[in-house]
Tab-separated table of C-alpha atoms in Angstrom:
chain	number	residue	atom	x	y	z
Q	1	MET	CA	-0.165	-0.303	-0.072
Q	2	ASN	CA	1.136	3.515	-0.989
Q	3	HIS	CA	1.493	6.011	1.542
Q	4	VAL	CA	-0.258	9.206	0.598
Q	5	ALA	CA	1.608	12.329	2.179
Q	6	ASN	CA	-0.987	14.854	3.920
Q	7	THR	CA	-1.168	18.027	1.672
Q	8	ASP	CA	-2.343	20.316	4.323
Q	9	GLN	CA	-0.494	23.219	5.359
Q	10	HIS	CA	0.269	23.113	8.982
Q	11	TYR	CA	2.489	26.160	9.300
Q	12	ALA	CA	2.219	29.919	8.432
Q	13	LEU	CA	4.120	33.158	9.297
Q	14	ASN	CA	2.908	35.658	11.584
Q	15	PRO	CA	2.892	39.438	11.383
Q	16	GLU	CA	6.759	39.248	12.878
Q	17	ARG	CA	7.303	36.605	10.045
Q	18	LYS	CA	7.949	33.824	12.479
Q	19	LEU	CA	6.639	30.531	12.014
Q	20	VAL	CA	3.623	29.197	13.795
Q	21	TYR	CA	2.507	25.491	13.711
Q	22	ILE	CA	-1.399	25.384	13.665
Q	23	LYS	CA	-2.027	24.157	16.902
Q	24	ASP	CA	-0.260	27.005	18.471
Q	25	ALA	CA	-2.190	29.873	16.024
Q	26	GLN	CA	-4.121	32.215	18.120
Q	27	ARG	CA	-7.579	33.722	16.352
Q	28	ASN	CA	-7.479	37.431	15.062
Q	29	VAL	CA	-4.077	36.877	14.014
Q	30	LYS	CA	-3.164	37.322	10.401
Q	31	PHE	CA	-1.106	34.766	8.856
Q	32	THR	CA	0.568	34.426	5.417
Q	33	CYS	CA	2.037	31.552	3.588
Q	34	VAL	CA	5.421	30.421	3.755
Q	35	ASN	CA	5.734	30.438	0.040
Q	36	CYS	CA	3.396	32.932	-1.695
Q	37	GLY	CA	3.280	35.349	1.098
Q	38	ARG	CA	-0.845	35.442	0.631
Q	39	GLU	CA	-3.054	35.807	3.319
Q	40	MET	CA	-3.829	32.142	5.262
Q	41	ILE	CA	-6.843	31.341	7.284
Q	42	ALA	CA	-6.310	29.027	10.458
Q	43	LYS	CA	-8.819	26.317	10.052
Q	44	GLN	CA	-9.419	25.000	13.471
Q	45	GLY	CA	-12.727	23.157	13.329
Q	46	LYS	CA	-14.142	19.872	15.206
Q	47	ILE	CA	-14.384	17.687	11.872
Q	48	ARG	CA	-11.212	18.062	9.708
Q	49	GLU	CA	-7.639	17.889	10.933
Q	50	TRP	CA	-6.516	21.540	11.707
Q	51	HIS	CA	-4.407	23.105	9.123
Q	52	PHE	CA	-3.954	26.610	7.154
Q	53	ALA	CA	-5.834	27.320	3.885
Q	54	HIS	CA	-5.209	30.170	1.529
Q	55	LYS	CA	-7.743	32.832	2.264
Q	56	THR	CA	-8.078	33.289	-1.967
Q	57	LEU	CA	-6.745	30.725	-4.260
Q	58	SER	CA	-3.050	31.171	-4.910
Q	59	GLU	CA	-2.265	29.615	-8.615
Q	60	ASN	CA	1.497	30.132	-8.115
Q	61	CYS	CA	1.660	28.198	-4.830
Q	62	SER	CA	1.619	24.242	-5.027
Q	63	HIS	CA	2.329	21.851	-2.110
Q	64	GLU	CA	5.864	21.478	-3.438
Q	65	SER	CA	6.484	25.112	-3.366
Q	66	TYR	CA	5.314	25.091	0.251
Q	67	LEU	CA	7.439	22.265	1.482
Q	68	HIS	CA	10.227	23.850	-0.294
Q	69	SER	CA	9.979	27.015	1.336
Q	70	LEU	CA	9.108	25.602	4.705
Q	71	ALA	CA	12.278	23.452	4.733
Q	72	LYS	CA	14.386	26.652	3.846
Q	73	ILE	CA	13.035	28.359	6.920
Q	74	LYS	CA	13.232	25.623	9.388
Q	75	ILE	CA	16.851	24.355	8.445
Q	76	HIS	CA	17.710	28.086	8.645
Q	77	ASP	CA	16.197	28.655	12.201
Q	78	TRP	CA	17.739	25.315	13.272
Q	79	PHE	CA	21.432	26.693	12.134
Q	80	CYS	CA	20.701	30.135	13.732
Q	81	ASN	CA	19.304	28.937	16.948
Q	82	THR	CA	21.760	26.113	18.124
Q	83	ASP	CA	25.095	25.766	18.970
Q	84	ASN	CA	25.703	22.545	16.784
Q	85	PHE	CA	24.282	21.867	13.559
Q	86	ILE	CA	24.810	17.880	13.242
Q	87	LEU	CA	24.535	16.291	9.912
Q	88	SER	CA	24.809	12.668	9.312
Q	89	LEU	CA	26.524	11.514	6.281
Q	90	ASN	CA	26.244	7.634	5.056
Q	91	THR	CA	30.142	7.630	4.525
Q	92	GLU	CA	32.010	4.787	2.759
Q	93	TYR	CA	34.550	3.079	4.665
Q	94	ARG	CA	37.251	0.491	3.105
Q	95	CYS	CA	39.020	-2.224	4.842
Q	96	SER	CA	42.426	-0.764	6.014
Q	97	GLN	CA	44.325	-4.034	4.829
Q	98	VAL	CA	42.695	-3.568	1.022
Q	99	GLY	CA	46.125	-3.043	-0.515
Q	100	GLU	CA	47.764	-6.161	1.100
Q	101	CYS	CA	44.383	-8.311	1.367
Q	102	ILE	CA	44.721	-11.762	-0.259
Q	103	TRP	CA	40.991	-12.073	-0.195
Q	104	PHE	CA	40.490	-8.903	-2.004
Q	105	ASP	CA	38.319	-9.277	-5.192
Q	106	LYS	CA	39.028	-6.775	-7.799
Q	107	GLU	CA	35.827	-7.950	-9.697
Q	108	ASN	CA	33.844	-7.355	-6.487
Q	109	PRO	CA	35.388	-4.491	-4.685
Q	110	SER	CA	32.411	-3.890	-2.740
Q	111	TYR	CA	33.260	-7.012	-0.419
Q	112	CYS	CA	35.946	-4.797	1.398
Q	113	LYS	CA	33.479	-1.482	1.886
Q	114	SER	CA	30.856	-0.826	4.294
Q	115	TYR	CA	29.036	2.313	5.132
Q	116	ALA	CA	28.257	3.707	8.235
Q	117	PRO	CA	26.804	7.270	9.308
Q	118	TYR	CA	29.691	9.827	10.105
Q	119	LYS	CA	28.421	12.978	12.050
Q	120	TYR	CA	29.580	16.292	11.097
Q	121	ASP	CA	29.000	19.653	12.869
Q	122	LEU	CA	28.968	22.427	10.353
Q	123	LYS	CA	28.890	25.010	13.118
Q	124	LYS	CA	32.565	24.258	13.868
Q	125	PHE	CA	33.409	25.634	10.593
Q	126	TYR	CA	30.567	27.956	9.559
Q	127	ASP	CA	28.747	30.854	11.547
Q	128	SER	CA	26.279	32.094	8.892
Q	129	CYS	CA	23.188	30.687	7.037
Q	130	ASP	CA	21.404	32.836	4.286
Q	131	ILE	CA	18.105	31.730	2.540
Q	132	GLU	CA	18.165	32.388	-1.263
Q	133	ARG	CA	21.923	33.713	-1.934
Q	134	THR	CA	23.624	33.915	-5.015
Q	135	TYR	CA	27.320	32.830	-5.233
Q	136	GLY	CA	29.095	32.981	-8.721
Q	137	ASP	CA	26.799	31.854	-10.956
Q	138	PHE	CA	24.393	30.062	-9.159
Q	139	ARG	CA	21.764	30.697	-5.891
Q	140	ALA	CA	21.714	28.524	-3.413
Q	141	ASP	CA	18.470	27.622	-1.404
Q	142	LEU	CA	20.557	27.922	1.775
Q	143	PHE	CA	24.076	29.458	1.958
Q	144	VAL	CA	26.103	28.526	4.654
Q	145	TYR	CA	29.611	30.315	5.167
Q	146	ASP	CA	31.911	31.730	7.972
Q	147	ASN	CA	32.263	35.455	8.300
Q	148	LYS	CA	36.225	35.208	8.038
Q	149	TYR	CA	35.888	33.521	4.913
Q	150	LYS	CA	38.443	30.481	5.864
Q	151	TYR	CA	36.482	27.851	4.345
Q	152	SER	CA	34.712	27.600	1.269
Q	153	PRO	CA	30.740	27.949	1.474
Q	154	VAL	CA	28.233	25.015	1.301
Q	155	PHE	CA	25.107	25.279	-0.519
Q	156	ILE	CA	22.154	23.294	1.099
Q	157	GLU	CA	19.686	22.540	-1.530
Q	158	ILE	CA	16.186	21.219	-0.682
Q	159	CYS	CA	14.837	18.703	-3.267
Q	160	VAL	CA	10.990	17.965	-3.362
Q	161	ASN	CA	10.664	16.769	-6.827
Q	162	HIS	CA	13.532	18.573	-8.479
Q	163	PRO	CA	17.260	17.718	-7.933
Q	164	CYS	CA	20.079	19.909	-8.337
Q	165	SER	CA	21.146	20.616	-12.135
Q	166	LYS	CA	24.203	18.635	-13.153
Q	167	GLU	CA	25.826	22.447	-13.894
Q	168	LYS	CA	25.688	23.376	-9.912
Q	169	ILE	CA	26.510	19.765	-8.776
Q	170	ASN	CA	29.685	20.195	-11.165
Q	171	SER	CA	30.594	23.706	-10.282
Q	172	GLY	CA	32.912	22.505	-7.392
Q	173	ILE	CA	30.849	24.199	-4.772
Q	174	ARG	CA	30.000	22.072	-1.844
Q	175	ILE	CA	26.442	21.149	-1.852
Q	176	ILE	CA	24.305	18.910	0.671
Q	177	GLU	CA	21.211	18.133	-1.150
Q	178	ILE	CA	18.389	17.135	1.364
Q	179	VAL	CA	15.221	15.197	-0.342
Q	180	ILE	CA	11.952	16.061	1.404
Q	181	LYS	CA	8.292	14.638	0.626
Q	182	SER	CA	6.312	15.754	3.659
Q	183	GLU	CA	6.353	17.971	6.533
Q	184	GLU	CA	6.984	14.863	8.767
Q	185	GLU	CA	10.792	14.458	7.044
Q	186	ILE	CA	11.090	18.233	7.386
Q	187	GLU	CA	10.666	17.786	11.258
């Protein structure tokens, strides 16, 4: 059975441009969409699951663009409001004896490889994160950098349906691409 992701919007921006979860939304507050900026209504009834809805239909605001914008805001806030920004990357490890190993099979080198998560704290090297910033010929969803410019910047790219272009990947810029399919995955 295929899992169908909920397409309701559970986040909106308050007048101070801070993210608000639907269960924390107060009455008589004007909310706007995290993507298109149009007015949202907090639907907090007794029948359907609580969610935000556009006051008037927005043709340029899809669930894909909502998830993309929400992920950028949440990751940016996470980076800016914590002491550590820990990423776990699945890293390839090879046996330390592969060069001298009599059992090493050149036809099947995966036998001597394994993968394990490696935790990496970006905050050890980078102190700033901007949403939608241009660097060279490319625009980053999130641009992570250090103010002393000792380290090359990192792009954090959000992929809902469209992965990074080959040009961006081959540019030499450090890129972390995060695949998002639902609000739950952003959390």
